[in-house]
PDB file of C-alpha atoms in Angstrom:
ATOM      1  CA  MET A   1      13.564  29.341   2.380  1.00 64.00           C
ATOM      2  CA  LYS A   2      16.619  27.487   1.193  1.00 61.00           C
ATOM      3  CA  ARG A   3      16.261  24.948   4.037  1.00 68.00           C
ATOM      4  CA  LEU A   4      12.617  24.373   3.212  1.00 61.00           C
ATOM      5  CA  PHE A   5      13.429  23.793  -0.439  1.00 59.00           C
ATOM      6  CA  MET A   6      16.220  21.334   0.435  1.00 62.00           C
ATOM      7  CA  SER A   7      13.926  19.501   2.882  1.00 65.00           C
ATOM      8  CA  VAL A   8      11.283  19.072   0.188  1.00 58.00           C
ATOM      9  CA  ILE A   9      13.896  17.749  -2.255  1.00 63.00           C
ATOM     10  CA  VAL A  10      15.171  15.238   0.313  1.00 61.00           C
ATOM     11  CA  MET A  11      11.643  14.049   1.147  1.00 65.00           C
ATOM     12  CA  LEU A  12      10.749  13.591  -2.523  1.00 60.00           C
ATOM     13  CA  SER A  13      13.926  11.672  -3.260  1.00 61.00           C
ATOM     14  CA  MET A  14      13.346   9.363  -0.281  1.00 58.00           C
ATOM     15  CA  THR A  15       9.772   8.733  -1.402  1.00 60.00           C
ATOM     16  CA  MET A  16      10.959   7.867  -4.892  1.00 56.00           C
ATOM     17  CA  ALA A  17      13.576   5.489  -3.495  1.00 55.00           C
ATOM     18  CA  PHE A  18      10.945   3.599  -1.485  1.00 55.00           C
ATOM     19  CA  ALA A  19       8.555   3.462  -4.440  1.00 52.00           C
ATOM     20  CA  GLU A  20      11.296   2.098  -6.679  1.00 51.00           C
ATOM     21  CA  ASN A  21      12.071  -0.616  -4.145  1.00 50.00           C
ATOM     22  CA  GLU A  22       8.415  -1.715  -4.096  1.00 49.00           C
ATOM     23  CA  GLU A  23       8.371  -1.996  -7.883  1.00 47.00           C
ATOM     24  CA  ASN A  24      11.539  -4.102  -7.855  1.00 48.00           C
ATOM     25  CA  GLU A  25      10.073  -6.429  -5.242  1.00 51.00           C
ATOM     26  CA  SER A  26       6.928  -6.999  -7.306  1.00 50.00           C
ATOM     27  CA  VAL A  27       9.043  -7.724 -10.400  1.00 51.00           C
ATOM     28  CA  ASN A  28      11.184 -10.180  -8.423  1.00 63.00           C
ATOM     29  CA  GLU A  29       8.054 -11.862  -7.073  1.00 66.00           C
ATOM     30  CA  ALA A  30       6.642 -12.305 -10.580  1.00 67.00           C
ATOM     31  CA  SER A  31       9.931 -13.630 -11.965  1.00 74.00           C
ATOM     32  CA  ARG A  32       9.870 -16.496  -9.450  1.00 77.00           C
ATOM     33  CA  TYR A  33       6.805 -17.833 -11.250  1.00 77.00           C
ATOM     34  CA  GLU A  34       8.424 -17.772 -14.694  1.00 79.00           C
ATOM     35  CA  PHE A  35       8.971 -21.242 -16.145  1.00 76.00           C
ATOM     36  CA  ASN A  36      11.117 -21.270 -19.255  1.00 80.00           C
ATOM     37  CA  VAL A  37      12.108 -24.911 -19.532  1.00 81.00           C
ATOM     38  CA  ASN A  38      14.969 -26.123 -21.689  1.00 86.00           C
ATOM     39  CA  MET A  39      13.182 -29.021 -23.345  1.00 87.00           C
ATOM     40  CA  ASN A  40      16.409 -30.510 -24.700  1.00 90.00           C
ATOM     41  CA  GLN A  41      17.770 -30.936 -21.180  1.00 91.00           C
ATOM     42  CA  LEU A  42      14.450 -32.109 -19.777  1.00 89.00           C
ATOM     43  CA  SER A  43      13.917 -34.695 -22.502  1.00 91.00           C
ATOM     44  CA  TYR A  44      17.504 -35.906 -22.087  1.00 92.00           C
ATOM     45  CA  ALA A  45      17.152 -36.200 -18.308  1.00 91.00           C
ATOM     46  CA  LEU A  46      13.826 -38.029 -18.566  1.00 92.00           C
ATOM     47  CA  GLU A  47      14.770 -40.001 -21.690  1.00 93.00           C
ATOM     48  CA  LEU A  48      11.600 -38.917 -23.491  1.00 92.00           C
ATOM     49  CA  SER A  49      10.617 -40.273 -26.884  1.00 93.00           C
ATOM     50  CA  CYS A  50       9.727 -37.865 -29.701  1.00 92.00           C
ATOM     51  CA  ASP A  51       5.988 -38.189 -29.059  1.00 92.00           C
ATOM     52  CA  GLN A  52       6.453 -37.731 -25.326  1.00 93.00           C
ATOM     53  CA  ARG A  53       8.639 -34.701 -25.923  1.00 93.00           C
ATOM     54  CA  GLU A  54       6.009 -32.992 -28.096  1.00 93.00           C
ATOM     55  CA  PHE A  55       3.304 -33.604 -25.509  1.00 94.00           C
ATOM     56  CA  VAL A  56       5.467 -32.475 -22.591  1.00 93.00           C
ATOM     57  CA  THR A  57       6.458 -29.332 -24.527  1.00 92.00           C
ATOM     58  CA  ASP A  58       2.791 -28.395 -24.849  1.00 92.00           C
ATOM     59  CA  VAL A  59       2.121 -29.219 -21.203  1.00 92.00           C
ATOM     60  CA  MET A  60       5.082 -27.119 -20.029  1.00 91.00           C
ATOM     61  CA  TYR A  61       3.942 -24.191 -22.180  1.00 92.00           C
ATOM     62  CA  ALA A  62       0.488 -24.352 -20.578  1.00 92.00           C
ATOM     63  CA  PHE A  63       2.084 -24.713 -17.137  1.00 91.00           C
ATOM     64  CA  GLY A  64       4.189 -21.602 -17.718  1.00 90.00           C
ATOM     65  CA  ASN A  65       1.085 -19.647 -18.699  1.00 90.00           C
ATOM     66  CA  ASP A  66      -0.821 -20.869 -15.642  1.00 91.00           C
ATOM     67  CA  MET A  67       2.063 -19.899 -13.359  1.00 89.00           C
ATOM     68  CA  GLN A  68       2.211 -16.414 -14.896  1.00 89.00           C
ATOM     69  CA  ILE A  69      -1.490 -15.994 -14.195  1.00 89.00           C
ATOM     70  CA  ALA A  70      -0.806 -17.018 -10.587  1.00 87.00           C
ATOM     71  CA  ALA A  71       2.099 -14.559 -10.374  1.00 85.00           C
ATOM     72  CA  TYR A  72      -0.081 -11.566 -11.152  1.00 86.00           C
ATOM     73  CA  ALA A  73      -3.080 -12.681  -9.095  1.00 84.00           C
ATOM     74  CA  SER A  74      -3.845 -11.294  -5.666  1.00 85.00           C
ATOM     75  CA  ALA A  75      -2.044 -12.827  -2.706  1.00 81.00           C
ATOM     76  CA  ASP A  76      -5.188 -14.648  -1.597  1.00 84.00           C
ATOM     77  CA  GLU A  77      -5.753 -16.346  -4.958  1.00 88.00           C
ATOM     78  CA  ARG A  78      -2.087 -16.972  -5.784  1.00 87.00           C
ATOM     79  CA  LYS A  79      -1.654 -20.157  -3.761  1.00 88.00           C
ATOM     80  CA  SER A  80      -4.806 -21.831  -5.057  1.00 91.00           C
ATOM     81  CA  LEU A  81      -3.991 -20.900  -8.666  1.00 90.00           C
ATOM     82  CA  MET A  82      -0.463 -22.251  -8.260  1.00 89.00           C
ATOM     83  CA  GLU A  83      -1.751 -25.517  -6.786  1.00 91.00           C
ATOM     84  CA  LYS A  84      -4.237 -25.900  -9.643  1.00 93.00           C
ATOM     85  CA  ALA A  85      -1.478 -25.286 -12.197  1.00 92.00           C
ATOM     86  CA  ILE A  86       0.807 -27.852 -10.561  1.00 92.00           C
ATOM     87  CA  ASN A  87      -1.956 -30.464 -10.290  1.00 94.00           C
ATOM     88  CA  ARG A  88      -2.962 -29.937 -13.932  1.00 95.00           C
ATOM     89  CA  ASN A  89       0.675 -30.281 -15.002  1.00 94.00           C
ATOM     90  CA  LEU A  90       1.233 -33.446 -12.988  1.00 94.00           C
ATOM     91  CA  ALA A  91      -1.965 -35.068 -14.231  1.00 95.00           C
ATOM     92  CA  ALA A  92      -1.065 -34.368 -17.852  1.00 94.00           C
ATOM     93  CA  THR A  93       2.532 -35.567 -17.591  1.00 93.00           C
ATOM     94  CA  ARG A  94       1.562 -38.681 -15.663  1.00 93.00           C
ATOM     95  CA  MET A  95      -0.544 -39.857 -18.610  1.00 93.00           C
ATOM     96  CA  VAL A  96       2.423 -39.889 -20.971  1.00 93.00           C
ATOM     97  CA  MET A  97       5.415 -40.852 -18.859  1.00 94.00           C
ATOM     98  CA  SER A  98       6.453 -44.185 -17.467  1.00 94.00           C
ATOM     99  CA  LYS A  99       6.715 -44.601 -13.691  1.00 95.00           C
ATOM    100  CA  SER A 100      10.470 -44.008 -13.620  1.00 94.00           C
ATOM    101  CA  GLN A 101      10.215 -40.956 -15.886  1.00 94.00           C
ATOM    102  CA  TYR A 102       7.400 -39.537 -13.780  1.00 95.00           C
ATOM    103  CA  ARG A 103       9.382 -40.090 -10.570  1.00 95.00           C
ATOM    104  CA  LYS A 104      12.348 -38.193 -12.035  1.00 94.00           C
ATOM    105  CA  TYR A 105      10.042 -35.441 -13.236  1.00 93.00           C
ATOM    106  CA  LEU A 106       8.497 -35.092  -9.770  1.00 94.00           C
ATOM    107  CA  MET A 107      11.953 -34.738  -8.231  1.00 93.00           C
ATOM    108  CA  LEU A 108      12.957 -32.084 -10.778  1.00 91.00           C
ATOM    109  CA  LEU A 109       9.737 -30.107 -10.418  1.00 90.00           C
ATOM    110  CA  ASN A 110       9.823 -30.303  -6.637  1.00 90.00           C
ATOM    111  CA  ALA A 111      13.448 -29.119  -6.527  1.00 89.00           C
ATOM    112  CA  THR A 112      12.676 -26.257  -8.902  1.00 87.00           C
ATOM    113  CA  LEU A 113       9.694 -25.086  -6.888  1.00 86.00           C
ATOM    114  CA  HIS A 114      11.656 -25.291  -3.622  1.00 88.00           C
ATOM    115  CA  ASN A 115      14.646 -23.439  -5.085  1.00 86.00           C
ATOM    116  CA  ARG A 116      12.393 -20.598  -6.186  1.00 82.00           C
ATOM    117  CA  GLY A 117      10.725 -20.449  -2.793  1.00 83.00           C
ATOM    118  CA  LEU A 118       7.275 -21.328  -4.114  1.00 80.00           C
ATOM    119  CA  LEU A 119       6.805 -24.384  -1.887  1.00 76.00           C
ATOM    120  CA  LYS A 120       7.269 -24.047   1.819  1.00 67.00           C
TER     121      LYS A 120
END
């Protein structure tokens, strides 16, 4: 009886350990899609004017929301939602930035997405 009880305890603890690991993986997956941008650093790097900075702040806020929606979507929809969010972001920023600013922004965004493992 004592062996049976100990076996049940061990099985339950192992099950809980695996379930906890799955929850941590889903949290880590969602955190890759989080975009909290330091606008001071971004505007300094891109040399944005005040008007450009306000517009880009709004665009980055919308981009962060779109990426969060993609993070919690099903695996099938995630890629298409992420591509739509990136395309919407690039189209909006391209309207306001000069060619050199936009080129720098593309490099920064591309590096960020690669570092987080979102682009392969």
